GROMACS .gro file of C-alpha atoms in nm:
model
  511
    1MET     CA    1   7.620  17.441   0.419
    2LYS     CA    2   7.729  17.382   0.785
    3ARG     CA    3   7.439  17.121   0.821
    4ASN     CA    4   7.582  16.936   0.543
    5ALA     CA    5   7.932  16.888   0.675
    6ASP     CA    6   8.121  16.901   1.031
    7ILE     CA    7   8.336  17.203   0.937
    8GLY     CA    8   8.585  17.189   1.233
    9LEU     CA    9   8.626  16.808   1.181
   10PHE     CA   10   8.671  16.838   0.826
   11THR     CA   11   8.939  17.088   0.831
   12SER     CA   12   9.126  16.933   1.083
   13ILE     CA   13   9.149  16.598   0.908
   14LEU     CA   14   9.191  16.753   0.548
   15PRO     CA   15   9.362  17.058   0.620
   16ASP     CA   16   9.543  17.059   0.276
   17LEU     CA   17   9.263  16.991   0.046
   18GLY     CA   18   9.113  17.353   0.023
   19ALA     CA   19   8.809  17.146   0.111
   20LEU     CA   20   8.578  17.425   0.215
   21ASP     CA   21   8.596  17.546  -0.148
   22PHE     CA   22   8.492  17.221  -0.295
   23LEU     CA   23   8.175  17.176  -0.054
   24PRO     CA   24   7.947  17.410  -0.195
   25VAL     CA   25   7.978  17.230  -0.561
   26PHE     CA   26   7.981  16.901  -0.401
   27ASP     CA   27   7.625  17.000  -0.244
   28ALA     CA   28   7.511  17.081  -0.595
   29PHE     CA   29   7.616  16.763  -0.749
   30ASP     CA   30   7.343  16.548  -0.909
   31GLU     CA   31   7.513  16.263  -0.750
   32GLY     CA   32   7.531  16.182  -0.408
   33ILE     CA   33   7.846  16.242  -0.203
   34ILE     CA   34   7.955  16.078   0.154
   35ILE     CA   35   8.324  16.192   0.260
   36SER     CA   36   8.422  15.977   0.600
   37ASP     CA   37   8.722  15.979   0.778
   38THR     CA   38   8.944  15.644   0.838
   39HIS     CA   39   8.707  15.550   1.142
   40GLY     CA   40   8.369  15.557   0.946
   41ARG     CA   41   8.255  15.910   1.082
   42ILE     CA   42   8.066  16.098   0.798
   43LEU     CA   43   8.204  16.439   0.745
   44PHE     CA   44   8.006  16.552   0.474
   45TYR     CA   45   7.674  16.442   0.323
   46ASN     CA   46   7.522  16.613   0.029
   47GLU     CA   47   7.145  16.710  -0.057
   48THR     CA   48   7.132  16.437  -0.324
   49GLN     CA   49   7.233  16.180  -0.111
   50ALA     CA   50   6.971  16.285   0.168
   51GLY     CA   51   6.730  16.258  -0.117
   52ILE     CA   52   6.845  15.902  -0.199
   53ASP     CA   53   6.825  15.785   0.177
   54ASP     CA   54   6.516  16.012   0.289
   55LEU     CA   55   6.743  16.154   0.547
   56ARG     CA   56   6.809  16.476   0.707
   57PRO     CA   57   7.188  16.575   0.679
   58GLY     CA   58   7.192  16.724   1.033
   59LYS     CA   59   7.118  16.361   1.132
   60VAL     CA   60   7.384  16.209   0.966
   61ILE     CA   61   7.681  16.437   1.006
   62GLY     CA   62   7.921  16.310   1.273
   63GLU     CA   63   7.773  15.970   1.276
   64LYS     CA   64   7.934  15.640   1.186
   65VAL     CA   65   7.873  15.481   0.856
   66ALA     CA   66   7.757  15.160   1.049
   67ASP     CA   67   7.512  15.355   1.261
   68ILE     CA   68   7.324  15.520   0.928
   69TYR     CA   69   7.293  15.199   0.736
   70GLN     CA   70   7.184  14.864   0.828
   71LEU     CA   71   7.547  14.697   0.739
   72ASN     CA   72   7.854  14.604   0.904
   73TRP     CA   73   8.129  14.865   0.883
   74HIS     CA   74   8.373  14.610   0.715
   75ASP     CA   75   8.078  14.551   0.444
   76SER     CA   76   8.082  14.898   0.326
   77MET     CA   77   8.215  15.034   0.031
   78ILE     CA   78   8.397  15.317   0.197
   79PHE     CA   79   8.612  15.066   0.417
   80LYS     CA   80   8.659  14.835   0.135
   81CYS     CA   81   8.796  15.113  -0.027
   82MET     CA   82   9.040  15.231   0.242
   83GLU     CA   83   9.119  14.891   0.337
   84ALA     CA   84   9.268  14.829  -0.020
   85ASN     CA   85   9.367  15.215  -0.064
   86ALA     CA   86   9.232  15.190  -0.393
   87PRO     CA   87   8.965  15.329  -0.599
   88ILE     CA   88   8.643  15.132  -0.627
   89ILE     CA   89   8.442  15.221  -0.949
   90GLY     CA   90   8.109  15.174  -1.043
   91ARG     CA   91   8.027  14.898  -0.815
   92LEU     CA   92   7.622  14.791  -0.769
   93PHE     CA   93   7.565  14.801  -0.432
   94PHE     CA   94   7.219  14.781  -0.218
   95TYR     CA   95   7.168  14.887   0.144
   96ARG     CA   96   6.911  14.977   0.378
   97THR     CA   97   6.917  15.306   0.608
   98PHE     CA   98   6.843  15.269   0.984
   99LYS     CA   99   6.497  15.380   0.894
  100GLY     CA  100   6.460  15.078   0.668
  101LYS     CA  101   6.487  15.280   0.321
  102LEU     CA  102   6.619  15.036   0.049
  103ALA     CA  103   6.852  15.180  -0.203
  104ASN     CA  104   6.970  15.061  -0.520
  105THR     CA  105   7.280  15.243  -0.631
  106ILE     CA  106   7.589  15.235  -0.801
  107HIS     CA  107   7.917  15.336  -0.606
  108SER     CA  108   8.246  15.476  -0.692
  109VAL     CA  109   8.485  15.540  -0.390
  110PHE     CA  110   8.825  15.708  -0.376
  111PRO     CA  111   9.071  15.701  -0.087
  112LEU     CA  112   9.176  16.049   0.022
  113HIS     CA  113   9.550  16.138   0.109
  114VAL     CA  114   9.735  16.404   0.304
  115ASN     CA  115  10.114  16.398   0.276
  116GLU     CA  116  10.063  16.023   0.130
  117VAL     CA  117   9.880  15.930   0.439
  118LEU     CA  118   9.545  15.777   0.429
  119VAL     CA  119   9.294  16.031   0.623
  120GLY     CA  120   8.946  15.897   0.454
  121ALA     CA  121   8.738  15.835   0.158
  122ILE     CA  122   8.502  16.040  -0.074
  123CYS     CA  123   8.208  15.822  -0.201
  124PHE     CA  124   7.994  15.918  -0.512
  125VAL     CA  125   7.648  15.748  -0.536
  126LYS     CA  126   7.438  15.721  -0.850
  127ASN     CA  127   7.077  15.642  -0.782
  128TYR     CA  128   7.030  15.323  -0.986
  129ASN     CA  129   6.641  15.331  -1.022
  130ILE     CA  130   6.675  15.701  -1.177
  131LEU     CA  131   6.962  15.611  -1.370
  132GLU     CA  132   6.813  15.336  -1.560
  133LYS     CA  133   6.502  15.541  -1.672
  134VAL     CA  134   6.751  15.788  -1.849
  135MET     CA  135   7.013  15.551  -1.972
  136THR     CA  136   6.901  15.258  -2.190
  137GLY     CA  137   7.222  15.097  -2.176
  138PHE     CA  138   7.155  15.023  -1.811
  139SER     CA  139   6.800  14.878  -1.851
  140THR     CA  140   6.936  14.550  -1.905
  141LEU     CA  141   6.940  14.520  -1.547
  142SER     CA  142   6.558  14.580  -1.485
  143PRO     CA  143   6.411  14.286  -1.407
  144ASN     CA  144   6.057  14.346  -1.478
  145ALA     CA  145   6.108  14.612  -1.776
  146HIS     CA  146   5.837  14.463  -1.997
  147PRO     CA  147   5.637  14.225  -1.805
  148GLU     CA  148   5.413  14.172  -2.113
  149LEU     CA  149   5.409  14.391  -2.439
  150ALA     CA  150   5.118  14.439  -2.656
  151ASN     CA  151   5.214  14.174  -2.904
  152GLY     CA  152   5.247  13.902  -2.647
  153THR     CA  153   5.617  13.900  -2.584
  154ARG     CA  154   5.805  13.977  -2.273
  155TYR     CA  155   6.165  14.048  -2.389
  156GLN     CA  156   6.370  14.308  -2.590
  157PHE     CA  157   6.752  14.338  -2.668
  158THR     CA  158   6.790  14.569  -2.352
  159ASP     CA  159   6.675  14.289  -2.140
  160ILE     CA  160   6.944  14.042  -2.248
  161VAL     CA  161   7.255  14.063  -1.987
  162GLY     CA  162   7.590  13.946  -2.101
  163ALA     CA  163   7.958  14.055  -2.119
  164ASP     CA  164   8.168  13.787  -2.257
  165LYS     CA  165   8.304  13.853  -2.623
  166SER     CA  166   8.128  13.558  -2.785
  167PHE     CA  167   7.815  13.635  -2.629
  168LEU     CA  168   7.815  13.995  -2.721
  169HIS     CA  169   7.902  13.878  -3.096
  170ALA     CA  170   7.587  13.675  -3.088
  171LEU     CA  171   7.378  13.976  -2.973
  172THR     CA  172   7.536  14.194  -3.240
  173MET     CA  173   7.430  13.911  -3.521
  174ALA     CA  174   7.068  13.889  -3.380
  175ARG     CA  175   7.017  14.295  -3.399
  176LEU     CA  176   7.140  14.283  -3.758
  177ALA     CA  177   6.956  13.981  -3.827
  178ALA     CA  178   6.638  14.194  -3.695
  179GLU     CA  179   6.683  14.423  -3.996
  180THR     CA  180   6.589  14.195  -4.273
  181HIS     CA  181   6.327  13.938  -4.349
  182SER     CA  182   6.529  13.648  -4.377
  183PRO     CA  183   6.487  13.318  -4.169
  184VAL     CA  184   6.720  13.316  -3.869
  185MET     CA  185   6.805  12.972  -3.711
  186LEU     CA  186   6.929  12.992  -3.309
  187PHE     CA  187   7.181  12.712  -3.179
  188GLY     CA  188   7.182  12.688  -2.804
  189GLU     CA  189   7.160  12.424  -2.515
  190THR     CA  190   6.883  12.442  -2.294
  191GLY     CA  191   6.847  12.758  -2.073
  192SER     CA  192   7.075  12.943  -2.283
  193GLY     CA  193   6.812  13.238  -2.398
  194LYS     CA  194   6.694  13.119  -2.728
  195GLU     CA  195   6.344  13.230  -2.645
  196MET     CA  196   6.474  13.598  -2.501
  197PHE     CA  197   6.687  13.630  -2.866
  198ALA     CA  198   6.375  13.525  -3.073
  199GLN     CA  199   6.146  13.773  -2.901
  200SER     CA  200   6.412  14.042  -2.889
  201ILE     CA  201   6.467  13.994  -3.290
  202HIS     CA  202   6.108  14.038  -3.318
  203ASN     CA  203   6.087  14.339  -3.119
  204TYR     CA  204   6.379  14.509  -3.304
  205SER     CA  205   6.213  14.457  -3.658
  206SER     CA  206   5.976  14.630  -3.836
  207ARG     CA  207   5.740  14.369  -3.758
  208LYS     CA  208   5.750  14.452  -3.373
  209ASP     CA  209   5.353  14.585  -3.379
  210SER     CA  210   5.244  14.236  -3.547
  211PRO     CA  211   5.216  13.924  -3.355
  212PHE     CA  212   5.494  13.683  -3.218
  213VAL     CA  213   5.358  13.341  -3.218
  214GLY     CA  214   5.610  13.068  -3.058
  215ILE     CA  215   5.583  12.686  -3.028
  216ASN     CA  216   5.795  12.441  -2.869
  217CYS     CA  217   5.778  12.171  -3.115
  218ALA     CA  218   5.944  11.877  -2.861
  219ALA     CA  219   5.653  11.972  -2.623
  220ILE     CA  220   5.389  11.887  -2.876
  221PRO     CA  221   5.247  11.553  -2.978
  222ASP     CA  222   5.335  11.449  -3.346
  223THR     CA  223   4.960  11.395  -3.432
  224LEU     CA  224   4.874  11.762  -3.315
  225LEU     CA  225   5.161  11.956  -3.433
  226GLU     CA  226   5.063  11.997  -3.782
  227GLY     CA  227   4.684  12.112  -3.714
  228LEU     CA  228   4.847  12.342  -3.441
  229LEU     CA  229   5.086  12.499  -3.714
  230PHE     CA  230   4.858  12.508  -4.028
  231GLY     CA  231   4.508  12.495  -3.877
  232THR     CA  232   4.219  12.262  -3.962
  233VAL     CA  233   3.865  12.230  -4.128
  234LYS     CA  234   3.565  12.091  -3.972
  235GLY     CA  235   3.542  11.705  -4.058
  236ALA     CA  236   3.914  11.653  -4.167
  237PHE     CA  237   3.938  11.403  -3.879
  238THR     CA  238   3.684  11.294  -3.582
  239GLY     CA  239   3.645  11.598  -3.359
  240ALA     CA  240   3.811  11.836  -3.606
  241VAL     CA  241   3.682  12.191  -3.600
  242ASP     CA  242   3.752  12.517  -3.823
  243LYS     CA  243   4.039  12.667  -3.669
  244ILE     CA  244   4.326  12.889  -3.793
  245GLY     CA  245   4.700  12.773  -3.736
  246LEU     CA  246   4.973  12.911  -3.607
  247PHE     CA  247   5.094  13.056  -3.911
  248GLU     CA  248   4.795  13.252  -4.001
  249GLN     CA  249   4.771  13.382  -3.655
  250ALA     CA  250   5.111  13.528  -3.695
  251ASP     CA  251   5.059  13.670  -4.049
  252GLY     CA  252   5.242  13.977  -4.078
  253GLY     CA  253   5.455  13.888  -3.779
  254THR     CA  254   5.706  13.629  -3.644
  255VAL     CA  255   5.667  13.247  -3.595
  256PHE     CA  256   5.922  13.099  -3.347
  257LEU     CA  257   5.955  12.720  -3.416
  258ASP     CA  258   6.157  12.624  -3.089
  259GLU     CA  259   6.359  12.303  -3.102
  260ILE     CA  260   6.272  12.236  -3.469
  261ASN     CA  261   6.476  11.945  -3.459
  262SER     CA  262   6.211  11.746  -3.266
  263MET     CA  263   5.972  11.834  -3.548
  264PRO     CA  264   5.867  11.480  -3.724
  265ILE     CA  265   6.070  11.471  -4.069
  266ALA     CA  266   5.741  11.429  -4.259
  267LEU     CA  267   5.601  11.747  -4.137
  268GLN     CA  268   5.941  11.914  -4.197
  269ALA     CA  269   5.906  11.857  -4.572
  270LYS     CA  270   5.562  12.037  -4.553
  271LEU     CA  271   5.731  12.306  -4.373
  272LEU     CA  272   5.992  12.365  -4.647
  273ARG     CA  273   5.708  12.386  -4.908
  274VAL     CA  274   5.548  12.673  -4.696
  275LEU     CA  275   5.859  12.833  -4.699
  276GLN     CA  276   5.896  12.801  -5.067
  277GLU     CA  277   5.543  12.891  -5.172
  278LYS     CA  278   5.472  13.131  -4.867
  279LYS     CA  279   5.129  12.961  -4.848
  280ILE     CA  280   4.986  12.700  -4.606
  281ARG     CA  281   4.675  12.450  -4.642
  282ARG     CA  282   4.484  12.370  -4.325
  283VAL     CA  283   4.476  12.017  -4.237
  284GLY     CA  284   4.149  11.868  -4.443
  285ALA     CA  285   4.128  12.192  -4.669
  286SER     CA  286   4.144  12.184  -5.044
  287GLY     CA  287   4.251  12.557  -5.084
  288GLU     CA  288   4.563  12.759  -4.970
  289VAL     CA  289   4.619  13.056  -4.771
  290SER     CA  290   4.886  13.321  -4.847
  291ILE     CA  291   5.101  13.410  -4.553
  292ALA     CA  292   5.373  13.672  -4.481
  293VAL     CA  293   5.572  13.571  -4.173
  294LYS     CA  294   5.931  13.594  -4.076
  295ILE     CA  295   6.045  13.253  -3.935
  296ILE     CA  296   6.288  13.220  -3.630
  297SER     CA  297   6.367  12.852  -3.558
  298SER     CA  298   6.604  12.700  -3.274
  299VAL     CA  299   6.807  12.371  -3.238
  300ASN     CA  300   6.952  12.281  -2.924
  301LEU     CA  301   7.242  12.067  -3.083
  302PRO     CA  302   7.472  12.175  -3.358
  303ALA     CA  303   7.284  12.159  -3.687
  304HIS     CA  304   7.542  11.936  -3.813
  305LYS     CA  305   7.471  11.677  -3.571
  306ALA     CA  306   7.085  11.710  -3.599
  307ILE     CA  307   7.122  11.650  -3.979
  308ARG     CA  308   7.353  11.345  -3.933
  309GLU     CA  309   7.109  11.191  -3.699
  310ARG     CA  310   6.818  11.275  -3.927
  311GLN     CA  311   6.647  11.494  -3.677
  312LEU     CA  312   6.661  11.797  -3.924
  313ARG     CA  313   6.630  11.796  -4.306
  314MET     CA  314   6.941  11.937  -4.467
  315ASP     CA  315   6.734  12.113  -4.748
  316LEU     CA  316   6.524  12.258  -4.460
  317PHE     CA  317   6.824  12.386  -4.280
  318TYR     CA  318   6.961  12.569  -4.560
  319ARG     CA  319   6.630  12.740  -4.597
  320LEU     CA  320   6.587  12.825  -4.234
  321ALA     CA  321   6.956  12.893  -4.147
  322VAL     CA  322   7.003  13.217  -4.364
  323VAL     CA  323   7.137  13.380  -4.067
  324TYR     CA  324   7.275  13.131  -3.806
  325ILE     CA  325   7.336  13.272  -3.471
  326ALA     CA  326   7.530  13.029  -3.200
  327ILE     CA  327   7.463  13.122  -2.842
  328PRO     CA  328   7.735  13.047  -2.614
  329PRO     CA  329   7.676  12.808  -2.320
  330LEU     CA  330   7.753  12.962  -1.991
  331ARG     CA  331   8.041  12.742  -1.926
  332GLU     CA  332   8.228  12.895  -2.221
  333GLN     CA  333   8.130  13.273  -2.087
  334PRO     CA  334   8.398  13.319  -1.822
  335GLU     CA  335   8.376  13.696  -1.860
  336GLY     CA  336   8.003  13.738  -1.823
  337ILE     CA  337   7.921  13.480  -1.545
  338GLU     CA  338   7.993  13.806  -1.270
  339THR     CA  339   7.758  14.032  -1.462
  340LEU     CA  340   7.481  13.795  -1.476
  341ALA     CA  341   7.528  13.683  -1.110
  342ARG     CA  342   7.516  14.057  -1.013
  343HIS     CA  343   7.209  14.098  -1.236
  344PHE     CA  344   7.007  13.827  -1.048
  345ILE     CA  345   7.109  13.947  -0.750
  346TYR     CA  346   6.976  14.286  -0.805
  347LYS     CA  347   6.668  14.120  -0.935
  348ASN     CA  348   6.596  13.928  -0.644
  349ASN     CA  349   6.693  14.189  -0.388
  350LEU     CA  350   6.404  14.387  -0.527
  351ALA     CA  351   6.152  14.078  -0.540
  352LEU     CA  352   6.256  13.936  -0.209
  353GLY     CA  353   6.340  14.258  -0.023
  354LYS     CA  354   6.707  14.142   0.041
  355GLN     CA  355   7.037  14.327   0.047
  356VAL     CA  356   7.283  14.107  -0.078
  357ASN     CA  357   7.579  14.283  -0.203
  358GLY     CA  358   7.764  14.026  -0.405
  359VAL     CA  359   7.923  13.666  -0.404
  360SER     CA  360   8.229  13.564  -0.209
  361GLU     CA  361   8.543  13.478  -0.402
  362PRO     CA  362   8.506  13.102  -0.342
  363VAL     CA  363   8.149  13.130  -0.492
  364MET     CA  364   8.278  13.328  -0.788
  365GLN     CA  365   8.570  13.060  -0.865
  366PHE     CA  366   8.293  12.792  -0.841
  367PHE     CA  367   8.068  12.968  -1.071
  368ARG     CA  368   8.359  13.037  -1.312
  369SER     CA  369   8.466  12.646  -1.328
  370TYR     CA  370   8.114  12.477  -1.295
  371HIS     CA  371   7.986  12.285  -1.620
  372TRP     CA  372   7.642  12.457  -1.595
  373PRO     CA  373   7.427  12.192  -1.784
  374GLY     CA  374   7.116  12.424  -1.716
  375ASN     CA  375   7.303  12.736  -1.847
  376VAL     CA  376   7.164  13.095  -1.762
  377ARG     CA  377   6.856  12.950  -1.632
  378GLU     CA  378   7.014  12.713  -1.398
  379LEU     CA  379   7.231  13.026  -1.240
  380GLU     CA  380   6.935  13.241  -1.224
  381HIS     CA  381   6.719  12.961  -1.035
  382LEU     CA  382   7.056  12.879  -0.802
  383ILE     CA  383   7.077  13.261  -0.699
  384GLU     CA  384   6.702  13.279  -0.617
  385GLY     CA  385   6.730  12.987  -0.397
  386ALA     CA  386   7.009  13.073  -0.228
  387MET     CA  387   6.885  13.438  -0.173
  388ASN     CA  388   6.591  13.265   0.014
  389THR     CA  389   6.781  13.095   0.256
  390ILE     CA  390   7.055  13.347   0.308
  391GLY     CA  391   6.890  13.510   0.619
  392PRO     CA  392   7.061  13.856   0.715
  393ASP     CA  393   7.381  13.775   0.532
  394THR     CA  394   7.494  14.026   0.256
  395THR     CA  395   7.725  13.803   0.077
  396LEU     CA  396   7.645  13.491  -0.096
  397ARG     CA  397   7.864  13.222   0.049
  398ILE     CA  398   7.957  12.845  -0.034
  399SER     CA  399   7.695  12.743   0.265
  400HIS     CA  400   7.439  12.910   0.083
  401LEU     CA  401   7.432  12.708  -0.217
  402PRO     CA  402   7.244  12.357  -0.248
  403PRO     CA  403   7.479  12.062  -0.121
  404HIS     CA  404   7.386  11.873  -0.418
  405LEU     CA  405   7.542  12.112  -0.662
  406LEU     CA  406   7.877  12.089  -0.452
  407LEU     CA  407   7.811  11.663  -0.437
  408ASP     CA  408   7.792  11.669  -0.815
  409GLN     CA  409   8.153  11.826  -0.825
  410ILE     CA  410   8.312  11.591  -0.588
  411ARG     CA  411   8.545  11.341  -0.726
  412ASP     CA  412   8.918  11.294  -0.717
  413GLU     CA  413   9.191  11.053  -0.819
  414ASP     CA  414   9.350  11.051  -0.471
  415PRO     CA  415   9.138  10.882  -0.240
  416PRO     CA  416   9.180  10.903   0.121
  417LEU     CA  417   9.206  10.547   0.188
  418HIS     CA  418   9.555  10.550  -0.018
  419VAL     CA  419   9.715  10.766   0.271
  420LEU     CA  420   9.522  10.585   0.552
  421PRO     CA  421   9.655  10.227   0.562
  422ALA     CA  422   9.462  10.145   0.872
  423GLU     CA  423   9.144  10.231   0.706
  424ARG     CA  424   9.195  10.034   0.418
  425SER     CA  425   8.905   9.777   0.291
  426GLY     CA  426   9.039   9.682  -0.041
  427LYS     CA  427   8.722   9.855  -0.199
  428LYS     CA  428   8.663  10.235  -0.281
  429THR     CA  429   8.334  10.356  -0.116
  430ASP     CA  430   8.153  10.690  -0.232
  431GLU     CA  431   8.337  10.878   0.051
  432GLU     CA  432   8.661  10.774  -0.066
  433THR     CA  433   8.624  10.951  -0.392
  434ASP     CA  434   8.475  11.254  -0.254
  435ILE     CA  435   8.635  11.590  -0.306
  436LEU     CA  436   8.542  11.916  -0.324
  437ASP     CA  437   8.616  11.960  -0.706
  438ILE     CA  438   8.578  12.277  -0.879
  439GLY     CA  439   8.558  12.186  -1.234
  440THR     CA  440   8.775  12.178  -1.535
  441ALA     CA  441   9.033  12.392  -1.669
  442SER     CA  442   9.028  12.629  -1.961
  443PRO     CA  443   9.193  12.548  -2.316
  444GLY     CA  444   9.527  12.576  -2.278
  445ILE     CA  445   9.592  12.495  -1.927
  446GLY     CA  446   9.819  12.174  -1.865
  447VAL     CA  447   9.728  11.885  -1.624
  448ARG     CA  448   9.960  11.999  -1.356
  449ASP     CA  449   9.840  12.348  -1.363
  450LEU     CA  450   9.480  12.210  -1.349
  451ARG     CA  451   9.545  11.978  -1.052
  452GLU     CA  452   9.721  12.278  -0.855
  453GLN     CA  453   9.435  12.517  -0.942
  454ARG     CA  454   9.196  12.267  -0.817
  455GLN     CA  455   9.389  12.189  -0.508
  456GLU     CA  456   9.391  12.550  -0.417
  457GLN     CA  457   9.023  12.613  -0.462
  458GLU     CA  458   8.953  12.314  -0.281
  459ARG     CA  459   9.200  12.402   0.011
  460ASN     CA  460   9.028  12.741   0.024
  461MET     CA  461   8.690  12.591   0.030
  462ILE     CA  462   8.774  12.376   0.344
  463ASP     CA  463   8.973  12.659   0.502
  464GLU     CA  464   8.631  12.857   0.481
  465ALA     CA  465   8.413  12.601   0.585
  466LEU     CA  466   8.652  12.514   0.913
  467THR     CA  467   8.678  12.896   1.008
  468ALA     CA  468   8.296  12.918   0.983
  469ALA     CA  469   8.252  12.611   1.214
  470GLY     CA  470   8.517  12.690   1.454
  471GLY     CA  471   8.743  12.389   1.386
  472ASN     CA  472   8.440  12.159   1.439
  473VAL     CA  473   8.503  11.855   1.198
  474SER     CA  474   8.150  11.721   1.198
  475GLU     CA  475   7.993  12.059   1.144
  476THR     CA  476   8.273  12.133   0.842
  477ALA     CA  477   8.156  11.798   0.690
  478ARG     CA  478   7.761  11.876   0.732
  479MET     CA  479   7.842  12.213   0.560
  480LEU     CA  480   8.017  12.071   0.272
  481ASN     CA  481   7.807  11.741   0.252
  482VAL     CA  482   8.098  11.504   0.277
  483SER     CA  483   8.222  11.254   0.545
  484ARG     CA  484   8.390  11.345   0.833
  485GLN     CA  485   8.688  11.081   0.739
  486LEU     CA  486   8.733  11.308   0.427
  487ILE     CA  487   8.767  11.625   0.601
  488HIS     CA  488   9.025  11.484   0.845
  489TYR     CA  489   9.223  11.334   0.541
  490LYS     CA  490   9.214  11.668   0.338
  491MET     CA  491   9.323  11.867   0.677
  492ARG     CA  492   9.630  11.648   0.679
  493LYS     CA  493   9.683  11.675   0.300
  494TYR     CA  494   9.669  12.061   0.340
  495GLY     CA  495   9.828  12.113   0.663
  496LEU     CA  496   9.523  12.260   0.849
  497VAL     CA  497   9.529  12.225   1.202
  498ARG     CA  498   9.198  12.241   1.401
  499GLU     CA  499   9.350  12.447   1.695
  500ARG     CA  500   9.395  12.743   1.462
  501TYR     CA  501   9.019  12.759   1.402
  502ARG     CA  502   8.883  12.739   1.739
  503GLY     CA  503   8.711  13.047   1.860
  504ARG     CA  504   8.700  13.196   1.481
  505ALA     CA  505   8.319  13.067   1.413
  506ARG     CA  506   8.157  13.305   1.191
  507ASN     CA  507   7.800  13.196   1.248
  508LYS     CA  508   7.840  12.964   0.960
  509ARG     CA  509   7.902  13.222   0.687
  510ILE     CA  510   8.141  13.033   0.449
  511GLY     CA  511   8.238  13.102   0.105
   0.00000   0.00000   0.00000
């Protein structure tokens, strides 16, 4: 046991805990355990933690956390726990040891007190790679859980990540819909995950061992779509050959008709007959072929709007939408954005060999209020792009986001020339309307509350940039992709004095 703990130092710091009686129990734990004093010295390091890190306890005891792991002491979970003097529970954490071993873990850290005085912290570490193999509930965070299944699909319900109540309701509906043969219609904007839902429904159903065949109706020319769906016979038209269609290919399985509102109305009528008769006729054929398939369809705008705009037949809608599932857009999932961000960070840590632990609060504020026109797909690609350029940093900051993303949010009703009469030109320029706007308010937030919220977020963003730039206005403007004139104006507006930031540069780590 001595090699796993500095006994003298341990008892001098934690004399009242009866700690020595606990050490054999801690050493037998199936979770990693690290105990540190307030200076970051490691007092105890059990065998399970040694296995996670591929290190010998004798090399670790008495050393500082920042010397054993490739991270700044202030970025460690142990320091953050002691700084807040509060527990940190179930935090996903990626780190690398001084020998280069990358670990994917879940940390729970608790402050230790003697006579109400903080004396250290105890950290419990779960090996994430092992955990996800034994707990199916965590397999949602596995980036390559199913590269490709035998039926040609890639996704199951355990691959779908979400935490928002409305999203989880849609997920529950999808699981229930998988248990029947009834048609399912999915409504979701581009990038919201309709394909993942469709494949997951198939793989959760009794048809999972049969084919899953999907087609994006918007991507196929109208003249070819009928032949692809129903098949052709030789001589039906110039160049036609005997070829079965997607419905025959999927017999016994599932057909996914993505963006069915892009299908020609005339072809929708033929599809309606297939649903009624459960038979298809190849283009140019005289006979019919019986089929047994489950049909999952999707629309990328509300069904009532698609019907009103004559993109979708009403009678076909009633046939296809026996179960109608609305997948909420990302902007309506405030509770799920943080979970998704952590998931994509984890995924890209593995793919890119990075050690990013999370995003800064200004970035998370931006994520929660951004309108996300590309939904989950946009968030995924945004984080991947940022992590490609993050360098050695372990926190995703505003400066790592693409400038055009911030520029898209830059609009304000309070242009700088209204306050700077000497610079008035009588005409607003693009620069004059620039503002680091963070988006729109949630339902129920008044105009005054919204304005105050936006201004607070804007001030924090500029403050972060000025700190990173050491008070250099030109550099701050470059980071935020706005004009120097605007930065000067905003500094006056928010009472930000340049002298306060000089000498405080943080190597451009803002946000």
